[in-house]
PDB file of C-alpha atoms in Angstrom:
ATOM      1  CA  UNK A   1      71.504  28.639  84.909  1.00 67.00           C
ATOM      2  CA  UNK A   2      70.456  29.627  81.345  1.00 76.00           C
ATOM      3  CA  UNK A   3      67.497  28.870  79.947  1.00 89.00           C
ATOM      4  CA  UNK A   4      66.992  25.844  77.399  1.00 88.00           C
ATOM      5  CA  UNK A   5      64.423  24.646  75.351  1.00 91.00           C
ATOM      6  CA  UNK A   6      64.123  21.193  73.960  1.00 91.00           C
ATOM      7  CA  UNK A   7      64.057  20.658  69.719  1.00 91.00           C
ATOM      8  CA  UNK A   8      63.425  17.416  68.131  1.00 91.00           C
ATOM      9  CA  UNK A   9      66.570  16.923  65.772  1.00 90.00           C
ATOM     10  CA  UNK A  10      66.969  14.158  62.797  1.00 94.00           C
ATOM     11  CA  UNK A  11      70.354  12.979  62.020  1.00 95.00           C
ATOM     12  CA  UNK A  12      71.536  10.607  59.143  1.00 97.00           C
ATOM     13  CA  UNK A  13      72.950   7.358  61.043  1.00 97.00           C
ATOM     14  CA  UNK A  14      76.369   8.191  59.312  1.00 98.00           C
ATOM     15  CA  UNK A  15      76.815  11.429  60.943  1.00 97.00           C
ATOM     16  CA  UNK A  16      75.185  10.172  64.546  1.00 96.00           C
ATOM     17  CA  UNK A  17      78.143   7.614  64.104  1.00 97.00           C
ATOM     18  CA  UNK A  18      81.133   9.851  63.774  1.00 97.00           C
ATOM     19  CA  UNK A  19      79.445  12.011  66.390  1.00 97.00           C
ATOM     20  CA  UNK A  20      79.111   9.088  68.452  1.00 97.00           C
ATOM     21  CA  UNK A  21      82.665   8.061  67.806  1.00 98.00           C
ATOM     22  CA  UNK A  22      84.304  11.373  68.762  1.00 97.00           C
ATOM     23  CA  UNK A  23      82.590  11.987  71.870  1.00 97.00           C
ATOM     24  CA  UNK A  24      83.296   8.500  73.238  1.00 97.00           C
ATOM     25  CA  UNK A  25      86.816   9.584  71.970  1.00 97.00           C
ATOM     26  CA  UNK A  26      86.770  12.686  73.648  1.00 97.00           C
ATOM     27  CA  UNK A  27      84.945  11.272  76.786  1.00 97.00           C
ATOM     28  CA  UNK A  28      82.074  13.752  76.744  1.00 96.00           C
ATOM     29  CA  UNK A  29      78.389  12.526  76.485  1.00 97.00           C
ATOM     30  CA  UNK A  30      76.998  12.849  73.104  1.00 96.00           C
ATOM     31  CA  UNK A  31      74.578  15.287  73.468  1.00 94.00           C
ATOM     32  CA  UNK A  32      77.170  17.481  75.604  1.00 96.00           C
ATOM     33  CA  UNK A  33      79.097  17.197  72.377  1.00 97.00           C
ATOM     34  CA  UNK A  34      76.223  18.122  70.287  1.00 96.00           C
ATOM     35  CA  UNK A  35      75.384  20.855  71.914  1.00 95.00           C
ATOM     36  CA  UNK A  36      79.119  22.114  72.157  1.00 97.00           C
ATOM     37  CA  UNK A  37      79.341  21.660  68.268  1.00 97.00           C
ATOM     38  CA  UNK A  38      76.812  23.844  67.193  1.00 96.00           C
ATOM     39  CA  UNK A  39      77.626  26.450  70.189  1.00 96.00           C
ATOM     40  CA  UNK A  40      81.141  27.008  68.232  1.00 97.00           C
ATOM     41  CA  UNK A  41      79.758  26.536  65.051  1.00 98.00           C
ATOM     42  CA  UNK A  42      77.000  29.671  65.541  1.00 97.00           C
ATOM     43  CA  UNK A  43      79.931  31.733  67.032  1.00 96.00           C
ATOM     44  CA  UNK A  44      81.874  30.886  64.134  1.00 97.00           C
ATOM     45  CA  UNK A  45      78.758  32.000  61.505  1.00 97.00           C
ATOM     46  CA  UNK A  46      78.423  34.685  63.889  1.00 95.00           C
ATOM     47  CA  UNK A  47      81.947  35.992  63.392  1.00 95.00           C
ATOM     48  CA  UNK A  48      81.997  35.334  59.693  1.00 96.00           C
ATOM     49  CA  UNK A  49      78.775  37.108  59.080  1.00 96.00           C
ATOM     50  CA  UNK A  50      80.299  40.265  61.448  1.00 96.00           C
ATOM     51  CA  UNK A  51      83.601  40.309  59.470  1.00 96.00           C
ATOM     52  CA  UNK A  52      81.382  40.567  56.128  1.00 97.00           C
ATOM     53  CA  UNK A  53      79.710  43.525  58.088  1.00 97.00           C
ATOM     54  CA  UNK A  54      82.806  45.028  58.268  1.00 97.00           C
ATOM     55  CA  UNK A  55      83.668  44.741  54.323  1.00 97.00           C
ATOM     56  CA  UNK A  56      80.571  45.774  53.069  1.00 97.00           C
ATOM     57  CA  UNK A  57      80.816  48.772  55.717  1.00 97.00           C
ATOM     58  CA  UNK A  58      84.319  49.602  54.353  1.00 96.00           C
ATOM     59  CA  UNK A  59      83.293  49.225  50.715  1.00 95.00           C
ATOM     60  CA  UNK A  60      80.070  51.429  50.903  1.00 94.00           C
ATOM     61  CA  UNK A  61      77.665  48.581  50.428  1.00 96.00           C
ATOM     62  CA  UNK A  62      75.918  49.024  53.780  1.00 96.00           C
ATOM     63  CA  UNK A  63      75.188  51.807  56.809  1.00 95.00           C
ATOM     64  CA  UNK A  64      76.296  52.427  60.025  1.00 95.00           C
ATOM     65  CA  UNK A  65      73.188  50.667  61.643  1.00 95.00           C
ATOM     66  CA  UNK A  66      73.255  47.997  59.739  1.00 96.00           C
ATOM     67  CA  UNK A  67      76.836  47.386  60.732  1.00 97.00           C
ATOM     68  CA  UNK A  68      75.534  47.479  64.386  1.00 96.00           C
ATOM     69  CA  UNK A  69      72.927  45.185  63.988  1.00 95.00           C
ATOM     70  CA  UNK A  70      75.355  42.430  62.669  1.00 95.00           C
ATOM     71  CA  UNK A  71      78.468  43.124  64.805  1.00 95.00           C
ATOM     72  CA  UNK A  72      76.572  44.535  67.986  1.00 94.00           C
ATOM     73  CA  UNK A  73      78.711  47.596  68.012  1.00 95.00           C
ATOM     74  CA  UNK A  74      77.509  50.481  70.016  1.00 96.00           C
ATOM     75  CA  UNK A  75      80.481  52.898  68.148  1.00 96.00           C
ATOM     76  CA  UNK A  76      82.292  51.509  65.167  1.00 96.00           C
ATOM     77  CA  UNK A  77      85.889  51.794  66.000  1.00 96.00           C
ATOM     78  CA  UNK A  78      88.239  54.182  64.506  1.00 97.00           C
ATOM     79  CA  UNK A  79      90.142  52.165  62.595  1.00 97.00           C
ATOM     80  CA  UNK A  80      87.282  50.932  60.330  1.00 97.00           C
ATOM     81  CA  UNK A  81      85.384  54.393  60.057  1.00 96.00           C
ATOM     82  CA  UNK A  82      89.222  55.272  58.918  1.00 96.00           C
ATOM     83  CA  UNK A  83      89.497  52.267  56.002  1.00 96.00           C
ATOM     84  CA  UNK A  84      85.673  53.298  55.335  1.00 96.00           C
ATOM     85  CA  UNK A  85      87.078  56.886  54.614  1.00 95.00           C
ATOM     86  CA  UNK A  86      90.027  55.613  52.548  1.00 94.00           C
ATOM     87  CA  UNK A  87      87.636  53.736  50.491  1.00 93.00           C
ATOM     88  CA  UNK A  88      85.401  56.301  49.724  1.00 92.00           C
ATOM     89  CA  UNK A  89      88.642  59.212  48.892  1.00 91.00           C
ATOM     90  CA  UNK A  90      89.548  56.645  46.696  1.00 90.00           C
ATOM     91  CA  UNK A  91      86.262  56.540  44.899  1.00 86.00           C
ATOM     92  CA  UNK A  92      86.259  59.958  44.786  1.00 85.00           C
ATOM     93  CA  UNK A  93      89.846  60.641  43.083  1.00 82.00           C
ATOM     94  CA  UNK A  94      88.846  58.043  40.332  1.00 72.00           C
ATOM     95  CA  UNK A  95      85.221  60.031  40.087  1.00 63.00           C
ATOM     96  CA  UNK A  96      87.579  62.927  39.804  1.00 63.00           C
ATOM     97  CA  UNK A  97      90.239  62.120  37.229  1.00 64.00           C
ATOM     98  CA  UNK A  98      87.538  60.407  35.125  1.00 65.00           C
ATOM     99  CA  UNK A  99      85.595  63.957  35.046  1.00 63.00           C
ATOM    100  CA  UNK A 100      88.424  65.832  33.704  1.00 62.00           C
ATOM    101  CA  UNK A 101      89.379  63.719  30.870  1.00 56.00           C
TER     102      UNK A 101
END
């Protein structure tokens, strides 16, 4: 069994209503449904913030290990040290043509 702890957690009466009304909907008790609807809404922030990882990795704007610490890869996979190589040959050749005008 994982382990929990217990938060305290305020809620404007609107949005305890809808949640209220969906989980009766869904047949689930309301504080299952709570607690399902912020487990997929961390894993969603959690894949959002890893696919910005990726960008910035790809356009030069952070490292290696920082793009492990945010996507929890132990290698970066080929194909993104490969569009992080096109990127930066790209910057080059401009760096290049702009230097022999």
């Amino acid at each position: 069994m994982a382990k929990t702890i217990q938060i305290g957690l305020r809620l404007d009466k609107e949005l305890l209503e809808k949640i209220e009304r969906l989980s009766e909907h869904e047949c689930i008790e309301k504080m299952a449904w709570i607690r399902r609807a912020l487990a997929v809404f961390v894993s969603d922030e959690e894949a959002g913030i890893a696919d910005e990882a990726i960008d910035d990795y790809i356009h030069l704007r952070i490292g290696e290990e920082e793009l492990k610490d945010y996507t929890g890869f132990k290698k970066i996979p080929d194909d993104i040290q490969d569009a992080r190589k096109k990127a930066l040959e790209k910057i080059v050749g401009k760096e290049s043509n702009e230097n022999s005008i």
